PDB file of C-alpha atoms in Angstrom:
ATOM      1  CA  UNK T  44       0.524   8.125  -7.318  1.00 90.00           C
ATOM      2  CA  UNK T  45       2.599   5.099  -7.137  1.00 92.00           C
ATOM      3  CA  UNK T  46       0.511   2.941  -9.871  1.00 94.00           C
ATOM      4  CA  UNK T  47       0.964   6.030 -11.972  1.00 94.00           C
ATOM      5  CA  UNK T  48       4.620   6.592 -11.643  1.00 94.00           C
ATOM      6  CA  UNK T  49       4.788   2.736 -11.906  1.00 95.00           C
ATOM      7  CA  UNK T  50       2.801   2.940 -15.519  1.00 94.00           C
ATOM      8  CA  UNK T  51       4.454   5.963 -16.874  1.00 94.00           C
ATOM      9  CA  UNK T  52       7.939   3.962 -16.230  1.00 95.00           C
ATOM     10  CA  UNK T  53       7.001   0.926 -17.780  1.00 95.00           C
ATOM     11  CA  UNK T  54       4.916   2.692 -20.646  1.00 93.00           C
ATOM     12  CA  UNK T  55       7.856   3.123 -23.401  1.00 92.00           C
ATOM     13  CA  UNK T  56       9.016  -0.960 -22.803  1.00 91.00           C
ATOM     14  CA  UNK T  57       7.622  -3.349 -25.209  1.00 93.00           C
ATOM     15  CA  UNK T  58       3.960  -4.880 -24.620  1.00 93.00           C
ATOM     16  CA  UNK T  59       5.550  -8.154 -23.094  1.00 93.00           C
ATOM     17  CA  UNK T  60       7.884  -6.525 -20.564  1.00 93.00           C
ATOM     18  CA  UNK T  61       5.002  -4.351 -19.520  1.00 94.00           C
ATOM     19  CA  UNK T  62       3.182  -7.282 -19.299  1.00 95.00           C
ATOM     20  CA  UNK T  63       5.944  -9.226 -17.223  1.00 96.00           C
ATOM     21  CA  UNK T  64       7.361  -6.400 -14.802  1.00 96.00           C
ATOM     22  CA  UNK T  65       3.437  -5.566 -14.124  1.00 95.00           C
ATOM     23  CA  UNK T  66       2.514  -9.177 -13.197  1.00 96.00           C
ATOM     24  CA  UNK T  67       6.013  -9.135 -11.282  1.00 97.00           C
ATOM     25  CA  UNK T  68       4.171  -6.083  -9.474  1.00 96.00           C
ATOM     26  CA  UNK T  69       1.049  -7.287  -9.257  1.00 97.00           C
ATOM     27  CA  UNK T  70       2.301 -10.562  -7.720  1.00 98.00           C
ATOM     28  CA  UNK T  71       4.572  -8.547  -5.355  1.00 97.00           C
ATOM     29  CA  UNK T  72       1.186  -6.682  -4.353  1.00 97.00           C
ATOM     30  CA  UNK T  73      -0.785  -9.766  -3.455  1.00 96.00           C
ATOM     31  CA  UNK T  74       2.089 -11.083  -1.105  1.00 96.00           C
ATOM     32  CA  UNK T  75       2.617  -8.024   0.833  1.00 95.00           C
ATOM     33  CA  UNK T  76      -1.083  -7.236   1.238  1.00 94.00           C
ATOM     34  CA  UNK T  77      -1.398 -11.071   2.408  1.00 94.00           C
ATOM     35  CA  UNK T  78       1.505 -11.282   4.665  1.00 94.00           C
ATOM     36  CA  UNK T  79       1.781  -7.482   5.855  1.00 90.00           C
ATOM     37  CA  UNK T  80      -1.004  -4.756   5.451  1.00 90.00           C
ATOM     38  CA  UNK T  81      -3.990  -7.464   6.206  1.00 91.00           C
ATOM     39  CA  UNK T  82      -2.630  -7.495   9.620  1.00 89.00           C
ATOM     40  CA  UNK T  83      -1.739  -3.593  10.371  1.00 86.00           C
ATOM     41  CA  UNK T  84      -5.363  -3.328   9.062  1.00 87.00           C
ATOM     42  CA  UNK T  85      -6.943  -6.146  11.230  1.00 87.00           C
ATOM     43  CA  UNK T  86      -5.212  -4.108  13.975  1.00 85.00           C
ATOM     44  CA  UNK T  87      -6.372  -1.141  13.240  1.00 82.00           C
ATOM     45  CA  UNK T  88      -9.763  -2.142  12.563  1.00 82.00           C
ATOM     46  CA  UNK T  89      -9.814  -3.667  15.851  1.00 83.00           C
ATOM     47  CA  UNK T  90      -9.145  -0.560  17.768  1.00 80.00           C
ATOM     48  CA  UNK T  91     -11.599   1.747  16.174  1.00 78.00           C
ATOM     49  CA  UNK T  92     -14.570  -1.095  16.647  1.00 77.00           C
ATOM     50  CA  UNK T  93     -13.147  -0.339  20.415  1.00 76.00           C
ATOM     51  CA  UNK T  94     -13.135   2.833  20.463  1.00 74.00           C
ATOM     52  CA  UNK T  95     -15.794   4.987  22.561  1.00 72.00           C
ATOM     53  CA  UNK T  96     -17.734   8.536  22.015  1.00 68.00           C
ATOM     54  CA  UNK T  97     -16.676  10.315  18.415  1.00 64.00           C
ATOM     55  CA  UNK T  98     -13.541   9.202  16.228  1.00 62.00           C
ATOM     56  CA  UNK T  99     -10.946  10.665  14.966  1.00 66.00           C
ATOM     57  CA  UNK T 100      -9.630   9.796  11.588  1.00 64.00           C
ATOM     58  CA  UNK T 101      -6.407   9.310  12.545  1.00 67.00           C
ATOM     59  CA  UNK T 102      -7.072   8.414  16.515  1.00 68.00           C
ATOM     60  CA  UNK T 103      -6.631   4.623  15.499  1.00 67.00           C
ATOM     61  CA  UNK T 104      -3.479   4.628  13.579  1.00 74.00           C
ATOM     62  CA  UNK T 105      -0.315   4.649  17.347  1.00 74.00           C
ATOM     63  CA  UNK T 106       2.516   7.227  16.255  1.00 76.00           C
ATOM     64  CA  UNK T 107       4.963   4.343  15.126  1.00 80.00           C
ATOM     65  CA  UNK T 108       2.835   3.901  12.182  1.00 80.00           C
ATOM     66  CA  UNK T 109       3.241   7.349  11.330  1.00 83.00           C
ATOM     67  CA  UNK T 110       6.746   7.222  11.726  1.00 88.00           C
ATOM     68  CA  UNK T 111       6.728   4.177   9.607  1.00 84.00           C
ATOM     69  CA  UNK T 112       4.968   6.140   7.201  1.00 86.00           C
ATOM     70  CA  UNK T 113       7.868   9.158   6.736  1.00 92.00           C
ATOM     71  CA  UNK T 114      10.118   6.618   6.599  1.00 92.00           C
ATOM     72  CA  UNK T 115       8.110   5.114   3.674  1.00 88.00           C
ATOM     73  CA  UNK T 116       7.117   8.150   1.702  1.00 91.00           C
ATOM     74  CA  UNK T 117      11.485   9.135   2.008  1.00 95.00           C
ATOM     75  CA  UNK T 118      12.469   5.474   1.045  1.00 92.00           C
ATOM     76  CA  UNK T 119      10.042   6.015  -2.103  1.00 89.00           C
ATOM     77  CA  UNK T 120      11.694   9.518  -3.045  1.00 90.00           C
ATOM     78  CA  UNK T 121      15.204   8.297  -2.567  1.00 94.00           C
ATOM     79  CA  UNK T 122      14.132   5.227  -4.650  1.00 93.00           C
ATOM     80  CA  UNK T 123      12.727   7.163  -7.243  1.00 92.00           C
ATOM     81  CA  UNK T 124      15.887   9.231  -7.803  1.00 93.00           C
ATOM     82  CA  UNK T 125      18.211   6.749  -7.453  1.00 94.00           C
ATOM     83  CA  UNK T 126      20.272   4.882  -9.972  1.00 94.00           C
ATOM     84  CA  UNK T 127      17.756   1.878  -9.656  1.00 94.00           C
ATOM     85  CA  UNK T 128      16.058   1.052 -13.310  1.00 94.00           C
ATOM     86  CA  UNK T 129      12.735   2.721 -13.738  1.00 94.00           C
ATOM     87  CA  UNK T 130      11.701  -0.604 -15.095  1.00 93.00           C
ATOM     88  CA  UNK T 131      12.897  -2.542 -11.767  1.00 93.00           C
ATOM     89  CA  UNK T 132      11.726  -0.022  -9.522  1.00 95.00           C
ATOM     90  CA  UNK T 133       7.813  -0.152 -11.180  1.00 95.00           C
ATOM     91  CA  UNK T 134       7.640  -3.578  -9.867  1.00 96.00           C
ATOM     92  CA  UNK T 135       7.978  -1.975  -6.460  1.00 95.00           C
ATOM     93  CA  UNK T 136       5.902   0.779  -6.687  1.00 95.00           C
ATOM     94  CA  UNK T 137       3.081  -1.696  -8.177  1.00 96.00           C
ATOM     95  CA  UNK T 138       3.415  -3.897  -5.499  1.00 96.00           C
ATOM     96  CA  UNK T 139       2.696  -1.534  -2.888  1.00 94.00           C
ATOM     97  CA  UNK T 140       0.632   0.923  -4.521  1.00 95.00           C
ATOM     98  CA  UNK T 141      -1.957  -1.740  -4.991  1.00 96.00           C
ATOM     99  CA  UNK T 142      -1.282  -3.408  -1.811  1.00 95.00           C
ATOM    100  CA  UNK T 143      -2.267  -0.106  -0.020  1.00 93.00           C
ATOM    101  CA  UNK T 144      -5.898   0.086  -2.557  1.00 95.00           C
ATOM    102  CA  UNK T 145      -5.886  -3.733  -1.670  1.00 94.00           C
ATOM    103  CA  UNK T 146      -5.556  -2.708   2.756  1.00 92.00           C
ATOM    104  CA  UNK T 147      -8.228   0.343   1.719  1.00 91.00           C
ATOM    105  CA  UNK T 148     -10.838  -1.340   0.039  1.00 93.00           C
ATOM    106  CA  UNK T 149     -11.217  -3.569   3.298  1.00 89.00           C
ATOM    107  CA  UNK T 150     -11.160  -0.595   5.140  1.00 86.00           C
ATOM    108  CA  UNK T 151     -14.353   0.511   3.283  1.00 89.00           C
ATOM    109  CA  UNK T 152     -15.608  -2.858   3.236  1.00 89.00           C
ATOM    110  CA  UNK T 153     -15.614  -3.102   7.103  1.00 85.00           C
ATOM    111  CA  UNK T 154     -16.899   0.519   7.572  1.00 81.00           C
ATOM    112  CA  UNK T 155     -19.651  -0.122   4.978  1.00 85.00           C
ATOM    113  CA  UNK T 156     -20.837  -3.633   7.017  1.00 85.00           C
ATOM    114  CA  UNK T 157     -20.469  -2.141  10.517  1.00 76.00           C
ATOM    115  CA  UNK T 158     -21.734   1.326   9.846  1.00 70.00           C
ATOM    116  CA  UNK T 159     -18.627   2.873  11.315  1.00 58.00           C
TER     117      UNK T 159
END
């Protein structure tokens, strides 16, 4: 959802601002998957390859992270109707909508290896 509204913002700029502001994203992505998700993923990874007996989906993630996670899905709405460029705001939106595909595919990775 976030790559989309990122794409349909940027879609009516000119080839090279799409070009920049998505490379702004896509840098912005690479940084925050490298310095933040990898290690709320190692974490979590961590604690299901602990658990015992039959897991729930959501078992691994403690309930700050899903606090964290209203606070992030109200930040995003407020963001998106705010006065903030649509432009200027798709860098955000890139960089953590692909940071979150980014912390999933090693999700799947790691399930697909382990046989989790």
């Amino acid at each position: 959802m976030l790559l989309s509204l990122a794409f349909s913002w940027l879609s009516p700029e000119s080839v090279t601002y799409r070009y920049l502001y998505a490379g702004a994203g896509v840098l912005l992505a690479l940084l925050v998957h490298h310095f933040g998700f990898l290690k709320i993923v190692d974490k979590n990874l961590k604690r299901i390859h602990h658990m015992n007996g039959v897991r729930c989906l959501f078992a691994f993630i403690p309930w700050k992270s899903y606090l964290m996670i209203a606070v992030m899905v109200i930040m995003g709405g407020l963001l998106r109707h705010s006065m903030i460029p649509k432009k200027e705001l798709a860098i955000l939106y890139i960089g953590i909508g692909l940071a979150l595909i980014l912390s999933s595919v090693r999700y799947i990775r790691v399930f697909y290896e382990r046989g989790l």
